Short mmCIF file of C-alpha atoms in Angstrom, two decimals:
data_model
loop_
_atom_site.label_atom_id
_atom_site.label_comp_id
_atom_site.label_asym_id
_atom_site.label_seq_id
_atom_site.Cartn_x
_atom_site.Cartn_y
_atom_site.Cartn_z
CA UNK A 1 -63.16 40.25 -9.99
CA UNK A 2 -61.09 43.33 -11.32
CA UNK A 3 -58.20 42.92 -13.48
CA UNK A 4 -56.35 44.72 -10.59
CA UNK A 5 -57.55 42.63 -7.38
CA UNK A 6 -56.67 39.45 -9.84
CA UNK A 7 -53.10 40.22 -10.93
CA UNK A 8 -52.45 41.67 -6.96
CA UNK A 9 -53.72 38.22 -5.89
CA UNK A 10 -51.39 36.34 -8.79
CA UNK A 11 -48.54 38.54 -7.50
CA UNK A 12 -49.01 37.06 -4.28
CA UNK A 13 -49.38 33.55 -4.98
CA UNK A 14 -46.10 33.66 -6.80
CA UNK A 15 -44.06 35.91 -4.66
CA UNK A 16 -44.29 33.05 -1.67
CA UNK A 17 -43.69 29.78 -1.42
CA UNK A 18 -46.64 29.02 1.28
CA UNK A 19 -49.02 32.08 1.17
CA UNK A 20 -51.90 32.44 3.62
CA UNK A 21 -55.18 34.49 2.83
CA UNK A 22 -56.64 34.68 6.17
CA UNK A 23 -58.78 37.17 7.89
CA UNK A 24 -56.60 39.19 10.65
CA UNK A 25 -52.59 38.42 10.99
CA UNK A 26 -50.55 35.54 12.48
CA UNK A 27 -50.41 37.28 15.94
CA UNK A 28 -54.31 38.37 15.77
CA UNK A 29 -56.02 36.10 13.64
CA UNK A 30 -60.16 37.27 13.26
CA UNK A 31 -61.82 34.11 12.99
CA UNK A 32 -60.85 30.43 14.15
CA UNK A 33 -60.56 28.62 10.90
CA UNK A 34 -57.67 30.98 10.02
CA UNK A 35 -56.33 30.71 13.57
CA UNK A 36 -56.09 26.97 13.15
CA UNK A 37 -54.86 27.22 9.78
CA UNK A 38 -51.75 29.36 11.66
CA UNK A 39 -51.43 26.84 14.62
CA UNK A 40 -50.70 23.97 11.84
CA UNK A 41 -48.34 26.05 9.94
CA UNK A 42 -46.56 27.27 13.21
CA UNK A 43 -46.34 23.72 13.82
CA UNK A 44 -45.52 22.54 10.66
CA UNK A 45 -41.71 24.97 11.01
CA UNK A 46 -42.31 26.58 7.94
CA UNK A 47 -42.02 30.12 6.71
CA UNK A 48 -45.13 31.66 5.79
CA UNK A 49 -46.07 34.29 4.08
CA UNK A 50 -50.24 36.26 4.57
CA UNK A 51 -52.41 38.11 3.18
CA UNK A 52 -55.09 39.59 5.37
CA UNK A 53 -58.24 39.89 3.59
CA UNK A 54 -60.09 42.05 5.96
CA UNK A 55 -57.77 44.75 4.76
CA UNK A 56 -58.80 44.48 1.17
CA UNK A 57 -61.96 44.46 0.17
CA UNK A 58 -60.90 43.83 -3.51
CA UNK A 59 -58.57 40.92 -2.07
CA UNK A 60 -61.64 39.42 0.05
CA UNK A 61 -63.52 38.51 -2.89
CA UNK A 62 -61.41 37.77 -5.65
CA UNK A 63 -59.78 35.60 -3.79
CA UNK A 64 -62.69 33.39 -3.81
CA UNK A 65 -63.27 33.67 -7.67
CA UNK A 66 -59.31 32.76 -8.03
CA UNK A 67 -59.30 30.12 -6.61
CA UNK A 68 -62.86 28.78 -7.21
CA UNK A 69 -62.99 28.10 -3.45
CA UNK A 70 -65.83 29.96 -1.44
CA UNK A 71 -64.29 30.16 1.97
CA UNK A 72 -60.98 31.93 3.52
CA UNK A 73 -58.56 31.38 5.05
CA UNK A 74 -56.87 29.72 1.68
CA UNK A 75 -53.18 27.58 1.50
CA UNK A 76 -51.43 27.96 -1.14
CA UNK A 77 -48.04 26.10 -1.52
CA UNK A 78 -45.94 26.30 -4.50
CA UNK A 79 -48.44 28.68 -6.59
CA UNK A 80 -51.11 26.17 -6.20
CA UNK A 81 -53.95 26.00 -4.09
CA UNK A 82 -54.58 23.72 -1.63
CA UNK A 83 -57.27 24.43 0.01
CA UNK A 84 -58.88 25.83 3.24
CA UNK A 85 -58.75 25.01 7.33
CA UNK A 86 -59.99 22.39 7.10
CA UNK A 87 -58.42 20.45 4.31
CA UNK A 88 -55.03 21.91 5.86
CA UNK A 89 -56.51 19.83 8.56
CA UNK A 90 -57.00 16.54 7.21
CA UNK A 91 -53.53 16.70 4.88
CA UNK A 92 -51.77 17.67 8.12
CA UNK A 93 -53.55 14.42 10.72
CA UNK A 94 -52.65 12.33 7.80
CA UNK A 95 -48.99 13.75 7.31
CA UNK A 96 -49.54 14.79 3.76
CA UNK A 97 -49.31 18.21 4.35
CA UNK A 98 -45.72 17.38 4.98
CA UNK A 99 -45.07 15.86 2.07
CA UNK A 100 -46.11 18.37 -0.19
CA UNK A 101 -43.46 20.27 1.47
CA UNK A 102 -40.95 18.30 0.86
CA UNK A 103 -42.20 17.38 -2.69
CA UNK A 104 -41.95 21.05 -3.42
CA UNK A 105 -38.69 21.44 -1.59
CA UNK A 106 -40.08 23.37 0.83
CA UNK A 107 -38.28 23.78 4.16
CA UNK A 108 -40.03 23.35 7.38
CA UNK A 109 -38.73 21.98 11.29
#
């Protein structure tokens, strides 16, 4: 990964509280892993922030060496990484999604 791509993608991570990388936008997401990952923030009430990959080819794969994680879209609350659809997936069923949230102080509905 560039120097470049890596400190744009650290700028990111730190300029948002929960960041998306996700292929497409919130209103036209391009594949259905990042349009779930959407639906459960939507859901969730909190304010998002994304990053769409498919804009940046730079961004589309250093993302995946930054966060040692080989699939997008990517969560990442608080500066860290969570993890991808469907991890969102299983902390969200089992209301832990939520709680790292509030454990971050986080606002959401």
């Amino acid at each position: 990964m560039s120097d470049d791509a890596q400190a744009r993608i650290a700028t990111a991570v730190s300029s948002a509280d929960v960041l998306l990388f996700m292929k497409g936008t919130p209103l036209f997401p391009q594949c259905g892993f990042s349009s779930r990952a959407i639906a459960i923030l939507d859901h969730l009430g909190v304010e998002y922030a994304t990053v769409d990959v498919l804009q940046d080819p730079g961004i589309r794969a250093g993302i995946k060496e930054f966060s040692d994680w080989p699939t997008i879209p990517q969560l990442y609350v608080g500066g860290e990484f969570v993890g991808g659809s469907d991890i969102m997936m299983e902390m969200y069923e089992a209301g832990e999604l939520l709680e790292l949230l509030d454990a971050k102080g986080i606002a959401h509905a």
